[in-house]
PDB file of C-alpha atoms and ligand atoms in Angstrom:
ATOM      1  CA  MET A   1      -4.047 -55.709 -58.897  1.00 80.00           C
ATOM      2  CA  THR A   2      -5.326 -57.889 -61.727  1.00 91.00           C
ATOM      3  CA  TYR A   3      -7.491 -56.622 -64.617  1.00 97.00           C
ATOM      4  CA  GLU A   4      -8.689 -58.268 -67.860  1.00 97.00           C
ATOM      5  CA  THR A   5      -8.086 -55.430 -70.343  1.00 98.00           C
ATOM      6  CA  ILE A   6      -5.182 -53.305 -68.583  1.00 98.00           C
ATOM      7  CA  LEU A   7      -1.909 -54.167 -66.958  1.00 98.00           C
ATOM      8  CA  TYR A   8      -1.425 -52.401 -63.530  1.00 98.00           C
ATOM      9  CA  GLU A   9       2.262 -52.651 -62.338  1.00 98.00           C
ATOM     10  CA  LYS A  10       3.712 -50.932 -59.481  1.00 98.00           C
ATOM     11  CA  ASN A  11       7.376 -50.352 -59.137  1.00 97.00           C
ATOM     12  CA  ARG A  12       9.326 -47.935 -56.709  1.00 95.00           C
ATOM     13  CA  GLY A  13       6.576 -45.455 -56.589  1.00 97.00           C
ATOM     14  CA  VAL A  14       5.499 -45.490 -60.303  1.00 98.00           C
ATOM     15  CA  LEU A  15       2.416 -47.043 -61.440  1.00 98.00           C
ATOM     16  CA  THR A  16       2.263 -47.972 -65.080  1.00 98.00           C
ATOM     17  CA  ILE A  17      -1.101 -48.532 -66.644  1.00 98.00           C
ATOM     18  CA  THR A  18      -0.840 -50.308 -69.880  1.00 98.00           C
ATOM     19  CA  LEU A  19      -4.078 -50.410 -72.171  1.00 98.00           C
ATOM     20  CA  ASN A  20      -3.739 -54.246 -73.181  1.00 98.00           C
ATOM     21  CA  ARG A  21      -5.937 -54.922 -76.100  1.00 98.00           C
ATOM     22  CA  PRO A  22      -3.247 -54.867 -78.887  1.00 98.00           C
ATOM     23  CA  ASP A  23      -5.199 -56.482 -81.722  1.00 98.00           C
ATOM     24  CA  LYS A  24      -7.673 -53.533 -81.608  1.00 98.00           C
ATOM     25  CA  LEU A  25      -4.975 -50.967 -81.101  1.00 98.00           C
ATOM     26  CA  ASN A  26      -6.183 -50.782 -77.567  1.00 98.00           C
ATOM     27  CA  ALA A  27      -9.800 -49.748 -78.182  1.00 98.00           C
ATOM     28  CA  LEU A  28     -11.988 -48.870 -75.098  1.00 98.00           C
ATOM     29  CA  ASN A  29     -14.635 -51.297 -74.639  1.00 96.00           C
ATOM     30  CA  ASP A  30     -17.010 -51.284 -71.555  1.00 95.00           C
ATOM     31  CA  THR A  31     -14.672 -53.493 -69.329  1.00 96.00           C
ATOM     32  CA  MET A  32     -11.474 -51.363 -70.187  1.00 97.00           C
ATOM     33  CA  ARG A  33     -13.396 -48.152 -69.211  1.00 97.00           C
ATOM     34  CA  TYR A  34     -14.505 -49.473 -65.864  1.00 97.00           C
ATOM     35  CA  GLU A  35     -10.920 -50.987 -65.341  1.00 98.00           C
ATOM     36  CA  LEU A  36      -9.354 -47.700 -66.101  1.00 98.00           C
ATOM     37  CA  LEU A  37     -11.715 -45.842 -63.662  1.00 98.00           C
ATOM     38  CA  ASP A  38     -10.891 -48.268 -61.108  1.00 98.00           C
ATOM     39  CA  ALA A  39      -7.047 -48.087 -61.715  1.00 98.00           C
ATOM     40  CA  PHE A  40      -7.038 -44.290 -61.212  1.00 98.00           C
ATOM     41  CA  GLN A  41      -8.956 -44.491 -57.971  1.00 98.00           C
ATOM     42  CA  GLN A  42      -6.554 -47.085 -56.699  1.00 98.00           C
ATOM     43  CA  ALA A  43      -3.778 -44.768 -57.639  1.00 98.00           C
ATOM     44  CA  GLN A  44      -5.301 -42.037 -55.927  1.00 97.00           C
ATOM     45  CA  ALA A  45      -5.732 -44.114 -52.743  1.00 97.00           C
ATOM     46  CA  ASP A  46      -2.472 -45.675 -52.656  1.00 97.00           C
ATOM     47  CA  PRO A  47       0.127 -43.508 -50.821  1.00 96.00           C
ATOM     48  CA  ASP A  48       3.060 -45.742 -52.314  1.00 96.00           C
ATOM     49  CA  ILE A  49       2.169 -44.401 -55.765  1.00 98.00           C
ATOM     50  CA  ARG A  50       3.832 -41.160 -56.696  1.00 98.00           C
ATOM     51  CA  THR A  51       3.387 -40.910 -60.389  1.00 98.00           C
ATOM     52  CA  ILE A  52       1.392 -42.697 -63.004  1.00 98.00           C
ATOM     53  CA  VAL A  53       2.336 -43.700 -66.673  1.00 98.00           C
ATOM     54  CA  VAL A  54      -0.371 -44.416 -69.177  1.00 98.00           C
ATOM     55  CA  THR A  55       0.623 -46.436 -72.227  1.00 98.00           C
ATOM     56  CA  GLY A  56      -0.430 -49.071 -74.754  1.00 98.00           C
ATOM     57  CA  ALA A  57       0.498 -52.516 -75.571  1.00 98.00           C
ATOM     58  CA  GLY A  58       1.652 -53.237 -79.176  1.00 98.00           C
ATOM     59  CA  ARG A  59       1.731 -50.611 -81.964  1.00 98.00           C
ATOM     60  CA  GLY A  60      -1.029 -48.415 -80.693  1.00 98.00           C
ATOM     61  CA  PHE A  61      -1.699 -46.102 -77.728  1.00 99.00           C
ATOM     62  CA  CYS A  62      -5.431 -46.262 -77.774  1.00 99.00           C
ATOM     63  CA  SER A  63      -7.805 -46.115 -80.773  1.00 98.00           C
ATOM     64  CA  GLY A  64     -10.766 -44.704 -78.793  1.00 98.00           C
ATOM     65  CA  ALA A  65     -14.117 -46.251 -78.410  1.00 97.00           C
ATOM     66  CA  ASP A  66     -14.327 -50.017 -79.567  1.00 97.00           C
ATOM     67  CA  LEU A  67     -16.278 -49.675 -82.711  1.00 96.00           C
ATOM     68  CA  VAL A  68     -17.090 -53.454 -82.695  1.00 92.00           C
ATOM     69  CA  ALA A  69     -17.760 -54.492 -79.184  1.00 69.00           C
ATOM     70  CA  GLY A  70     -19.027 -57.896 -79.068  1.00 58.00           C
ATOM     71  CA  SER A  71     -20.387 -58.902 -82.546  1.00 49.00           C
ATOM     72  CA  GLU A  72     -22.436 -55.708 -83.376  1.00 54.00           C
ATOM     73  CA  PRO A  73     -21.120 -52.450 -84.602  1.00 56.00           C
ATOM     74  CA  MET A  74     -21.190 -49.724 -82.155  1.00 61.00           C
ATOM     75  CA  THR A  75     -24.335 -47.638 -82.252  1.00 56.00           C
ATOM     76  CA  SER A  76     -26.198 -45.562 -79.686  1.00 52.00           C
ATOM     77  CA  ASP A  77     -29.212 -48.103 -79.955  1.00 47.00           C
ATOM     78  CA  SER A  78     -26.984 -51.138 -79.552  1.00 52.00           C
ATOM     79  CA  SER A  79     -25.836 -50.349 -75.944  1.00 66.00           C
ATOM     80  CA  LEU A  80     -26.611 -47.742 -73.489  1.00 78.00           C
ATOM     81  CA  PRO A  81     -27.449 -44.329 -75.069  1.00 90.00           C
ATOM     82  CA  PHE A  82     -24.216 -42.422 -75.515  1.00 93.00           C
ATOM     83  CA  GLY A  83     -25.103 -39.752 -73.200  1.00 94.00           C
ATOM     84  CA  ASP A  84     -25.498 -42.221 -70.231  1.00 94.00           C
ATOM     85  CA  LEU A  85     -22.475 -44.028 -71.449  1.00 94.00           C
ATOM     86  CA  LEU A  86     -20.448 -40.976 -71.439  1.00 96.00           C
ATOM     87  CA  ARG A  87     -21.588 -39.923 -68.157  1.00 97.00           C
ATOM     88  CA  ALA A  88     -21.129 -43.425 -66.516  1.00 95.00           C
ATOM     89  CA  THR A  89     -17.490 -44.017 -67.775  1.00 96.00           C
ATOM     90  CA  TYR A  90     -15.617 -41.507 -69.980  1.00 97.00           C
ATOM     91  CA  ASN A  91     -16.449 -38.587 -67.892  1.00 98.00           C
ATOM     92  CA  ARG A  92     -15.685 -40.089 -64.799  1.00 98.00           C
ATOM     93  CA  ILE A  93     -12.287 -41.329 -65.949  1.00 98.00           C
ATOM     94  CA  ILE A  94     -11.237 -37.801 -67.317  1.00 98.00           C
ATOM     95  CA  LEU A  95     -12.451 -36.047 -63.998  1.00 98.00           C
ATOM     96  CA  GLN A  96     -10.651 -38.652 -61.895  1.00 98.00           C
ATOM     97  CA  MET A  97      -7.463 -37.993 -63.962  1.00 98.00           C
ATOM     98  CA  ARG A  98      -7.604 -34.311 -63.649  1.00 98.00           C
ATOM     99  CA  ALA A  99      -8.496 -34.525 -59.905  1.00 97.00           C
ATOM    100  CA  LEU A 100      -5.744 -37.075 -59.093  1.00 98.00           C
ATOM    101  CA  PRO A 101      -3.203 -35.088 -56.988  1.00 97.00           C
ATOM    102  CA  LYS A 102      -0.219 -36.938 -58.603  1.00 98.00           C
ATOM    103  CA  PRO A 103       1.540 -36.474 -62.028  1.00 98.00           C
ATOM    104  CA  ILE A 104       0.254 -38.506 -64.926  1.00 98.00           C
ATOM    105  CA  ILE A 105       2.443 -39.053 -68.004  1.00 98.00           C
ATOM    106  CA  ALA A 106       1.226 -40.336 -71.263  1.00 98.00           C
ATOM    107  CA  ALA A 107       3.875 -42.545 -72.912  1.00 98.00           C
ATOM    108  CA  VAL A 108       2.222 -42.200 -76.293  1.00 99.00           C
ATOM    109  CA  ASN A 109       3.615 -45.270 -78.177  1.00 98.00           C
ATOM    110  CA  GLY A 110       1.593 -45.385 -81.282  1.00 98.00           C
ATOM    111  CA  VAL A 111      -1.804 -44.010 -82.532  1.00 98.00           C
ATOM    112  CA  ALA A 112      -4.062 -42.055 -80.267  1.00 99.00           C
ATOM    113  CA  ALA A 113      -7.619 -41.767 -81.750  1.00 98.00           C
ATOM    114  CA  GLY A 114     -10.890 -40.348 -80.734  1.00 98.00           C
ATOM    115  CA  ALA A 115     -11.352 -40.985 -76.934  1.00 98.00           C
ATOM    116  CA  GLY A 116      -7.584 -42.390 -77.035  1.00 98.00           C
ATOM    117  CA  MET A 117      -6.470 -39.008 -78.000  1.00 99.00           C
ATOM    118  CA  SER A 118      -8.683 -37.402 -75.129  1.00 98.00           C
ATOM    119  CA  LEU A 119      -7.108 -39.656 -72.861  1.00 98.00           C
ATOM    120  CA  ALA A 120      -3.752 -38.541 -73.709  1.00 99.00           C
ATOM    121  CA  LEU A 121      -4.709 -34.876 -73.472  1.00 98.00           C
ATOM    122  CA  ALA A 122      -6.046 -35.407 -70.013  1.00 98.00           C
ATOM    123  CA  CYS A 123      -2.505 -36.501 -68.674  1.00 98.00           C
ATOM    124  CA  ASP A 124      -0.228 -33.842 -67.337  1.00 98.00           C
ATOM    125  CA  LEU A 125       2.705 -34.486 -69.680  1.00 98.00           C
ATOM    126  CA  ARG A 126       2.940 -36.299 -73.070  1.00 98.00           C
ATOM    127  CA  ILE A 127       6.065 -38.012 -74.158  1.00 98.00           C
ATOM    128  CA  ALA A 128       5.463 -39.389 -77.771  1.00 98.00           C
ATOM    129  CA  SER A 129       7.478 -42.076 -79.780  1.00 98.00           C
ATOM    130  CA  ASP A 130       8.352 -40.820 -83.222  1.00 98.00           C
ATOM    131  CA  SER A 131       5.975 -43.345 -84.567  1.00 98.00           C
ATOM    132  CA  ALA A 132       3.023 -41.970 -82.683  1.00 98.00           C
ATOM    133  CA  SER A 133       0.093 -40.184 -84.184  1.00 98.00           C
ATOM    134  CA  PHE A 134      -2.938 -38.326 -83.180  1.00 99.00           C
ATOM    135  CA  THR A 135      -6.388 -37.871 -84.640  1.00 98.00           C
ATOM    136  CA  GLN A 136      -9.798 -36.541 -83.403  1.00 98.00           C
ATOM    137  CA  ALA A 137     -11.225 -39.271 -85.214  1.00 98.00           C
ATOM    138  CA  PHE A 138     -14.846 -38.692 -83.872  1.00 98.00           C
ATOM    139  CA  ILE A 139     -15.892 -36.743 -87.148  1.00 98.00           C
ATOM    140  CA  LYS A 140     -15.086 -39.488 -89.362  1.00 98.00           C
ATOM    141  CA  ILE A 141     -17.909 -41.593 -87.675  1.00 97.00           C
ATOM    142  CA  GLY A 142     -20.200 -38.638 -87.275  1.00 97.00           C
ATOM    143  CA  LEU A 143     -19.673 -37.953 -83.597  1.00 97.00           C
ATOM    144  CA  VAL A 144     -18.908 -35.001 -81.541  1.00 98.00           C
ATOM    145  CA  PRO A 145     -15.392 -34.976 -79.753  1.00 98.00           C
ATOM    146  CA  ASP A 146     -15.810 -36.251 -76.179  1.00 98.00           C
ATOM    147  CA  SER A 147     -13.952 -37.360 -73.160  1.00 98.00           C
ATOM    148  CA  GLY A 148     -12.790 -33.910 -72.641  1.00 98.00           C
ATOM    149  CA  SER A 149     -11.199 -33.034 -76.086  1.00 98.00           C
ATOM    150  CA  THR A 150     -13.534 -29.930 -76.566  1.00 98.00           C
ATOM    151  CA  TRP A 151     -12.221 -28.593 -73.287  1.00 98.00           C
ATOM    152  CA  LEU A 152      -8.509 -29.877 -73.391  1.00 98.00           C
ATOM    153  CA  LEU A 153      -7.601 -29.349 -77.078  1.00 98.00           C
ATOM    154  CA  PRO A 154      -8.297 -25.636 -77.396  1.00 98.00           C
ATOM    155  CA  ARG A 155      -6.790 -24.919 -74.305  1.00 97.00           C
ATOM    156  CA  LEU A 156      -3.335 -26.701 -75.536  1.00 97.00           C
ATOM    157  CA  VAL A 157      -3.444 -25.434 -79.126  1.00 98.00           C
ATOM    158  CA  GLY A 158      -5.882 -22.558 -79.454  1.00 98.00           C
ATOM    159  CA  VAL A 159      -9.293 -22.616 -80.956  1.00 98.00           C
ATOM    160  CA  THR A 160      -8.240 -22.187 -84.616  1.00 98.00           C
ATOM    161  CA  ARG A 161      -6.125 -25.245 -84.597  1.00 98.00           C
ATOM    162  CA  ALA A 162      -8.619 -27.220 -82.356  1.00 98.00           C
ATOM    163  CA  MET A 163     -11.398 -26.483 -84.645  1.00 98.00           C
ATOM    164  CA  GLU A 164      -9.374 -27.800 -87.628  1.00 98.00           C
ATOM    165  CA  LEU A 165      -8.388 -30.911 -86.056  1.00 98.00           C
ATOM    166  CA  MET A 166     -11.923 -31.665 -84.698  1.00 98.00           C
ATOM    167  CA  LEU A 167     -13.598 -30.660 -87.905  1.00 98.00           C
ATOM    168  CA  THR A 168     -11.275 -32.651 -90.378  1.00 98.00           C
ATOM    169  CA  GLY A 169     -10.158 -35.531 -88.198  1.00 98.00           C
ATOM    170  CA  ARG A 170      -6.554 -35.122 -89.730  1.00 98.00           C
ATOM    171  CA  ARG A 171      -4.138 -37.476 -88.464  1.00 98.00           C
ATOM    172  CA  LEU A 172      -1.138 -35.540 -87.098  1.00 98.00           C
ATOM    173  CA  SER A 173       2.452 -37.090 -86.867  1.00 98.00           C
ATOM    174  CA  ALA A 174       4.343 -36.972 -83.419  1.00 98.00           C
ATOM    175  CA  GLN A 175       6.380 -34.042 -84.887  1.00 98.00           C
ATOM    176  CA  GLU A 176       3.350 -32.119 -85.874  1.00 98.00           C
ATOM    177  CA  ALA A 177       1.866 -32.734 -82.391  1.00 98.00           C
ATOM    178  CA  LEU A 178       5.108 -31.377 -80.937  1.00 98.00           C
ATOM    179  CA  ASP A 179       4.970 -28.324 -83.156  1.00 98.00           C
ATOM    180  CA  LEU A 180       1.405 -27.481 -82.127  1.00 98.00           C
ATOM    181  CA  GLY A 181       2.134 -27.970 -78.453  1.00 98.00           C
ATOM    182  CA  ILE A 182       0.174 -31.170 -77.906  1.00 98.00           C
ATOM    183  CA  VAL A 183       3.248 -33.156 -76.684  1.00 98.00           C
ATOM    184  CA  ASN A 184       6.025 -32.378 -74.615  1.00 98.00           C
ATOM    185  CA  GLN A 185       8.640 -34.200 -76.268  1.00 98.00           C
ATOM    186  CA  VAL A 186       9.149 -36.734 -79.226  1.00 98.00           C
ATOM    187  CA  VAL A 187      11.762 -39.568 -78.757  1.00 98.00           C
ATOM    188  CA  PRO A 188      12.758 -42.445 -80.906  1.00 98.00           C
ATOM    189  CA  ALA A 189      10.568 -45.285 -80.419  1.00 98.00           C
ATOM    190  CA  ASP A 190      13.139 -47.609 -79.057  1.00 98.00           C
ATOM    191  CA  GLN A 191      14.077 -44.978 -76.391  1.00 98.00           C
ATOM    192  CA  LEU A 192      10.563 -44.203 -75.147  1.00 98.00           C
ATOM    193  CA  PRO A 193      10.511 -46.598 -72.109  1.00 97.00           C
ATOM    194  CA  ASN A 194      13.930 -45.286 -70.916  1.00 98.00           C
ATOM    195  CA  ILE A 195      13.120 -41.827 -71.177  1.00 98.00           C
ATOM    196  CA  VAL A 196       9.841 -42.192 -69.684  1.00 98.00           C
ATOM    197  CA  SER A 197      11.400 -44.044 -66.832  1.00 98.00           C
ATOM    198  CA  GLN A 198      14.045 -41.377 -66.313  1.00 97.00           C
ATOM    199  CA  LEU A 199      11.057 -38.861 -65.791  1.00 97.00           C
ATOM    200  CA  THR A 200       8.981 -40.973 -63.596  1.00 97.00           C
ATOM    201  CA  GLN A 201      11.916 -41.813 -61.228  1.00 97.00           C
ATOM    202  CA  GLU A 202      12.337 -38.044 -60.825  1.00 97.00           C
ATOM    203  CA  PHE A 203       8.414 -37.730 -59.959  1.00 97.00           C
ATOM    204  CA  ALA A 204       8.598 -40.585 -57.761  1.00 97.00           C
ATOM    205  CA  ASN A 205      10.731 -38.559 -55.548  1.00 97.00           C
ATOM    206  CA  ALA A 206       9.181 -35.337 -55.991  1.00 97.00           C
ATOM    207  CA  PRO A 207       7.071 -33.151 -53.410  1.00 98.00           C
ATOM    208  CA  THR A 208       4.075 -35.089 -54.437  1.00 97.00           C
ATOM    209  CA  ARG A 209       1.325 -33.178 -52.483  1.00 97.00           C
ATOM    210  CA  THR A 210       2.663 -29.800 -54.022  1.00 98.00           C
ATOM    211  CA  ILE A 211       2.366 -31.357 -57.539  1.00 98.00           C
ATOM    212  CA  GLY A 212      -1.421 -32.179 -56.766  1.00 98.00           C
ATOM    213  CA  TYR A 213      -1.783 -28.440 -55.708  1.00 98.00           C
ATOM    214  CA  ILE A 214      -0.111 -27.172 -58.987  1.00 98.00           C
ATOM    215  CA  LYS A 215      -2.547 -29.345 -60.924  1.00 97.00           C
ATOM    216  CA  GLN A 216      -5.398 -28.113 -59.042  1.00 97.00           C
ATOM    217  CA  ALA A 217      -4.394 -24.431 -59.399  1.00 98.00           C
ATOM    218  CA  VAL A 218      -3.652 -24.525 -63.032  1.00 97.00           C
ATOM    219  CA  ASP A 219      -7.026 -26.314 -63.878  1.00 96.00           C
ATOM    220  CA  PHE A 220      -8.666 -23.546 -61.601  1.00 97.00           C
ATOM    221  CA  ALA A 221      -6.892 -20.573 -63.244  1.00 97.00           C
ATOM    222  CA  LEU A 222      -7.893 -21.768 -66.709  1.00 94.00           C
ATOM    223  CA  GLU A 223     -11.590 -21.215 -65.762  1.00 94.00           C
ATOM    224  CA  ASN A 224     -11.529 -18.132 -63.475  1.00 98.00           C
ATOM    225  CA  THR A 225     -10.305 -14.478 -63.224  1.00 98.00           C
ATOM    226  CA  LEU A 226      -6.828 -13.346 -62.228  1.00 98.00           C
ATOM    227  CA  ALA A 227      -8.091 -12.303 -58.952  1.00 98.00           C
ATOM    228  CA  ASP A 228      -9.622 -15.652 -58.353  1.00 98.00           C
ATOM    229  CA  ALA A 229      -6.468 -17.372 -59.320  1.00 98.00           C
ATOM    230  CA  LEU A 230      -4.349 -15.170 -57.168  1.00 98.00           C
ATOM    231  CA  GLU A 231      -6.690 -16.126 -54.169  1.00 98.00           C
ATOM    232  CA  LYS A 232      -6.434 -19.885 -55.047  1.00 98.00           C
ATOM    233  CA  GLU A 233      -2.629 -19.693 -55.128  1.00 98.00           C
ATOM    234  CA  ALA A 234      -2.690 -18.072 -51.821  1.00 98.00           C
ATOM    235  CA  ASP A 235      -4.878 -21.022 -50.431  1.00 98.00           C
ATOM    236  CA  LEU A 236      -2.744 -23.731 -51.941  1.00 98.00           C
ATOM    237  CA  GLN A 237       0.429 -22.160 -51.005  1.00 98.00           C
ATOM    238  CA  GLU A 238      -0.692 -22.157 -47.523  1.00 98.00           C
ATOM    239  CA  LEU A 239      -1.175 -25.855 -47.682  1.00 98.00           C
ATOM    240  CA  ALA A 240       2.091 -26.336 -49.455  1.00 98.00           C
ATOM    241  CA  GLY A 241       4.032 -24.427 -46.984  1.00 98.00           C
ATOM    242  CA  LYS A 242       2.611 -26.804 -44.250  1.00 97.00           C
ATOM    243  CA  THR A 243       4.146 -29.888 -45.984  1.00 97.00           C
ATOM    244  CA  SER A 244       7.197 -31.643 -44.567  1.00 97.00           C
ATOM    245  CA  ASP A 245       8.522 -31.647 -48.246  1.00 98.00           C
ATOM    246  CA  HIS A 246       8.546 -27.855 -48.034  1.00 98.00           C
ATOM    247  CA  LEU A 247      10.618 -27.981 -44.850  1.00 98.00           C
ATOM    248  CA  GLU A 248      12.703 -30.422 -46.259  1.00 98.00           C
ATOM    249  CA  GLY A 249      13.294 -28.520 -49.518  1.00 98.00           C
ATOM    250  CA  VAL A 250      14.400 -25.411 -47.613  1.00 98.00           C
ATOM    251  CA  ALA A 251      16.582 -27.262 -45.157  1.00 98.00           C
ATOM    252  CA  ALA A 252      18.232 -29.139 -48.133  1.00 98.00           C
ATOM    253  CA  PHE A 253      18.957 -25.752 -49.768  1.00 98.00           C
ATOM    254  CA  LEU A 254      20.456 -24.278 -46.673  1.00 98.00           C
ATOM    255  CA  GLN A 255      22.638 -27.388 -45.919  1.00 98.00           C
ATOM    256  CA  LYS A 256      23.699 -27.406 -49.653  1.00 98.00           C
ATOM    257  CA  ARG A 257      22.576 -31.118 -50.242  1.00 98.00           C
ATOM    258  CA  GLN A 258      19.950 -32.855 -52.454  1.00 97.00           C
ATOM    259  CA  PRO A 259      16.404 -32.886 -50.890  1.00 97.00           C
ATOM    260  CA  HIS A 260      14.820 -36.083 -49.835  1.00 97.00           C
ATOM    261  CA  PHE A 261      11.189 -35.605 -50.584  1.00 98.00           C
ATOM    262  CA  THR A 262       8.520 -38.154 -49.167  1.00 96.00           C
ATOM    263  CA  GLY A 263       5.536 -36.759 -50.834  1.00 95.00           C
ATOM    264  CA  ARG A 264       4.075 -35.711 -47.476  1.00 91.00           C
TER     265      ARG A 264
HETATM  266  O1  LIG B 301     -19.740 -45.869 -77.514  1.00 72.83           O
HETATM  267  C1  LIG B 301     -18.891 -45.066 -77.184  1.00 72.83           C
HETATM  268  O2  LIG B 301     -17.802 -45.398 -76.478  1.00 72.83           O
HETATM  269  C2  LIG B 301     -18.989 -43.545 -77.515  1.00 72.83           C
HETATM  270  C3  LIG B 301     -17.841 -42.726 -77.511  1.00 72.83           C
HETATM  271  C4  LIG B 301     -16.989 -42.557 -78.527  1.00 72.83           C
HETATM  272  C5  LIG B 301     -15.741 -42.021 -78.399  1.00 72.83           C
HETATM  273  C6  LIG B 301     -14.783 -42.218 -79.381  1.00 72.83           C
HETATM  274  O3  LIG B 301     -13.633 -42.553 -79.181  1.00 72.83           O
HETATM  275  S1  LIG B 301     -15.421 -42.212 -81.074  1.00 72.83           S
HETATM  276  C7  LIG B 301     -13.885 -42.529 -81.979  1.00 72.83           C
HETATM  277  C8  LIG B 301     -13.651 -44.166 -82.141  1.00 72.83           C
HETATM  278  N1  LIG B 301     -12.440 -44.543 -82.880  1.00 72.83           N
HETATM  279  C9  LIG B 301     -12.208 -44.270 -84.045  1.00 72.83           C
HETATM  280  O4  LIG B 301     -13.130 -43.918 -84.883  1.00 72.83           O
HETATM  281  C10 LIG B 301     -11.043 -44.665 -84.634  1.00 72.83           C
HETATM  282  C11 LIG B 301     -11.071 -46.046 -85.601  1.00 72.83           C
HETATM  283  N2  LIG B 301      -9.774 -46.442 -85.982  1.00 72.83           N
HETATM  284  C12 LIG B 301      -9.120 -45.906 -86.945  1.00 72.83           C
HETATM  285  O5  LIG B 301      -9.521 -44.970 -87.560  1.00 72.83           O
HETATM  286  C13 LIG B 301      -7.802 -46.510 -87.398  1.00 72.83           C
HETATM  287  O6  LIG B 301      -7.834 -47.872 -86.983  1.00 72.83           O
HETATM  288  C14 LIG B 301      -6.640 -45.804 -86.730  1.00 72.83           C
HETATM  289  C15 LIG B 301      -6.381 -44.299 -87.284  1.00 72.83           C
HETATM  290  C16 LIG B 301      -6.835 -45.703 -85.236  1.00 72.83           C
HETATM  291  C17 LIG B 301      -5.280 -46.719 -86.999  1.00 72.83           C
HETATM  292  O7  LIG B 301      -5.125 -46.868 -88.357  1.00 72.83           O
HETATM  293  P1  LIG B 301      -4.182 -48.153 -88.684  1.00 72.83           P
HETATM  294  O8  LIG B 301      -4.254 -48.102 -90.322  1.00 72.83           O
HETATM  295  O9  LIG B 301      -2.842 -47.811 -88.174  1.00 72.83           O
HETATM  296  O10 LIG B 301      -4.771 -49.366 -88.137  1.00 72.83           O
HETATM  297  P2  LIG B 301      -5.981 -50.347 -88.475  1.00 72.83           P
HETATM  298  O11 LIG B 301      -5.574 -51.285 -89.725  1.00 72.83           O
HETATM  299  O12 LIG B 301      -7.027 -49.386 -89.063  1.00 72.83           O
HETATM  300  O13 LIG B 301      -6.406 -51.154 -87.224  1.00 72.83           O
HETATM  301  C18 LIG B 301      -5.698 -52.154 -86.739  1.00 72.83           C
HETATM  302  C19 LIG B 301      -6.902 -53.001 -86.135  1.00 72.83           C
HETATM  303  O14 LIG B 301      -7.330 -52.514 -84.969  1.00 72.83           O
HETATM  304  C20 LIG B 301      -7.807 -53.470 -87.233  1.00 72.83           C
HETATM  305  O15 LIG B 301      -8.348 -54.730 -86.867  1.00 72.83           O
HETATM  306  P3  LIG B 301      -7.963 -55.880 -87.827  1.00 72.83           P
HETATM  307  O16 LIG B 301      -8.595 -55.621 -89.283  1.00 72.83           O
HETATM  308  O17 LIG B 301      -6.546 -56.112 -87.821  1.00 72.83           O
HETATM  309  O18 LIG B 301      -8.580 -57.202 -87.397  1.00 72.83           O
HETATM  310  C21 LIG B 301      -8.803 -52.484 -86.772  1.00 72.83           C
HETATM  311  O19 LIG B 301     -10.375 -52.854 -87.024  1.00 72.83           O
HETATM  312  C22 LIG B 301      -8.745 -52.391 -85.156  1.00 72.83           C
HETATM  313  N3  LIG B 301      -9.229 -51.189 -84.776  1.00 72.83           N
HETATM  314  C23 LIG B 301      -8.805 -49.863 -84.865  1.00 72.83           C
HETATM  315  N4  LIG B 301      -9.532 -49.158 -84.151  1.00 72.83           N
HETATM  316  C24 LIG B 301     -10.545 -49.704 -83.538  1.00 72.83           C
HETATM  317  C25 LIG B 301     -10.393 -51.127 -83.908  1.00 72.83           C
HETATM  318  N5  LIG B 301     -11.309 -52.039 -83.359  1.00 72.83           N
HETATM  319  C26 LIG B 301     -12.377 -51.625 -82.920  1.00 72.83           C
HETATM  320  N6  LIG B 301     -12.408 -50.398 -82.517  1.00 72.83           N
HETATM  321  C27 LIG B 301     -11.669 -49.269 -82.845  1.00 72.83           C
HETATM  322  N7  LIG B 301     -11.685 -48.021 -82.450  1.00 72.83           N
END
């Protein structure tokens, strides 16, 4: 797959999507938004892809919306009204990521700002380099947090901390993000690719369909009652119990060997 603003690289079940506008810390312009949406749609449709990594080229992860797309500073008047823009692109990207039945890992190599932070939050796991940082930069330009930050951030850190971060735009170091539960792990910058690669090799050999069901179950449970969540678990367990990976997992256990999961 060839794109203008992102790299799309498949290797042994792992798709790596690299945001590739390093001179702007990988700010999201219109082309990148549509390419990202298309890449996640392709990732869903391609049975050879078992896990996805999202990362940034250069020293940034993603600096959010491109504030100078073309020669004009970004304002709601200079392009599509923001509401329409969000509905047409960012909202669809985030929903596609949450609905994608495969694990998505953010390899946060540098600053994640505004919608760039939202993008990281929408991934299933976040591994940060020790030089990464996070900011809900929206407030600094008088905008509301978008691309799912108002939904995702309070669920990760609680309302008290989320409000503080959204109202101040304070830039967090990777270590602070770890302490708050925003990231799963902080690793030395030069070891980020290797550590993420080890993790994705595990996911490329995991029971992929069940991982999709787990994503579905957790997102559902966050919005529903315990009784509803129990019912959802029962439905999804029925489906998981019919996968060949479940049969393989049990057979491997009984035969005292490593399972060979195929993602089916
Ligand atoms: O229209 C819509 O899409 C609506 C939706 C909005 C959603 C949003 O994401 S709103 C939030 C938009 N993002 C921001 O407000 C962040 C702006 N950037 C920054 O605050 C800082 O650049 C960072 C905190 C991210 C990093 O700071 P620092 O000191 O490490 O780097 P820098 O020197 O500020 O930036 C390096 C270069 O990247 C610089 O270009 P230059 O001077 O070297 O030619 C800078 O202008 C460029 N850059 C950084 N962020 C953006 C950007 N260019 C365009 N858009 C950016 N968002």
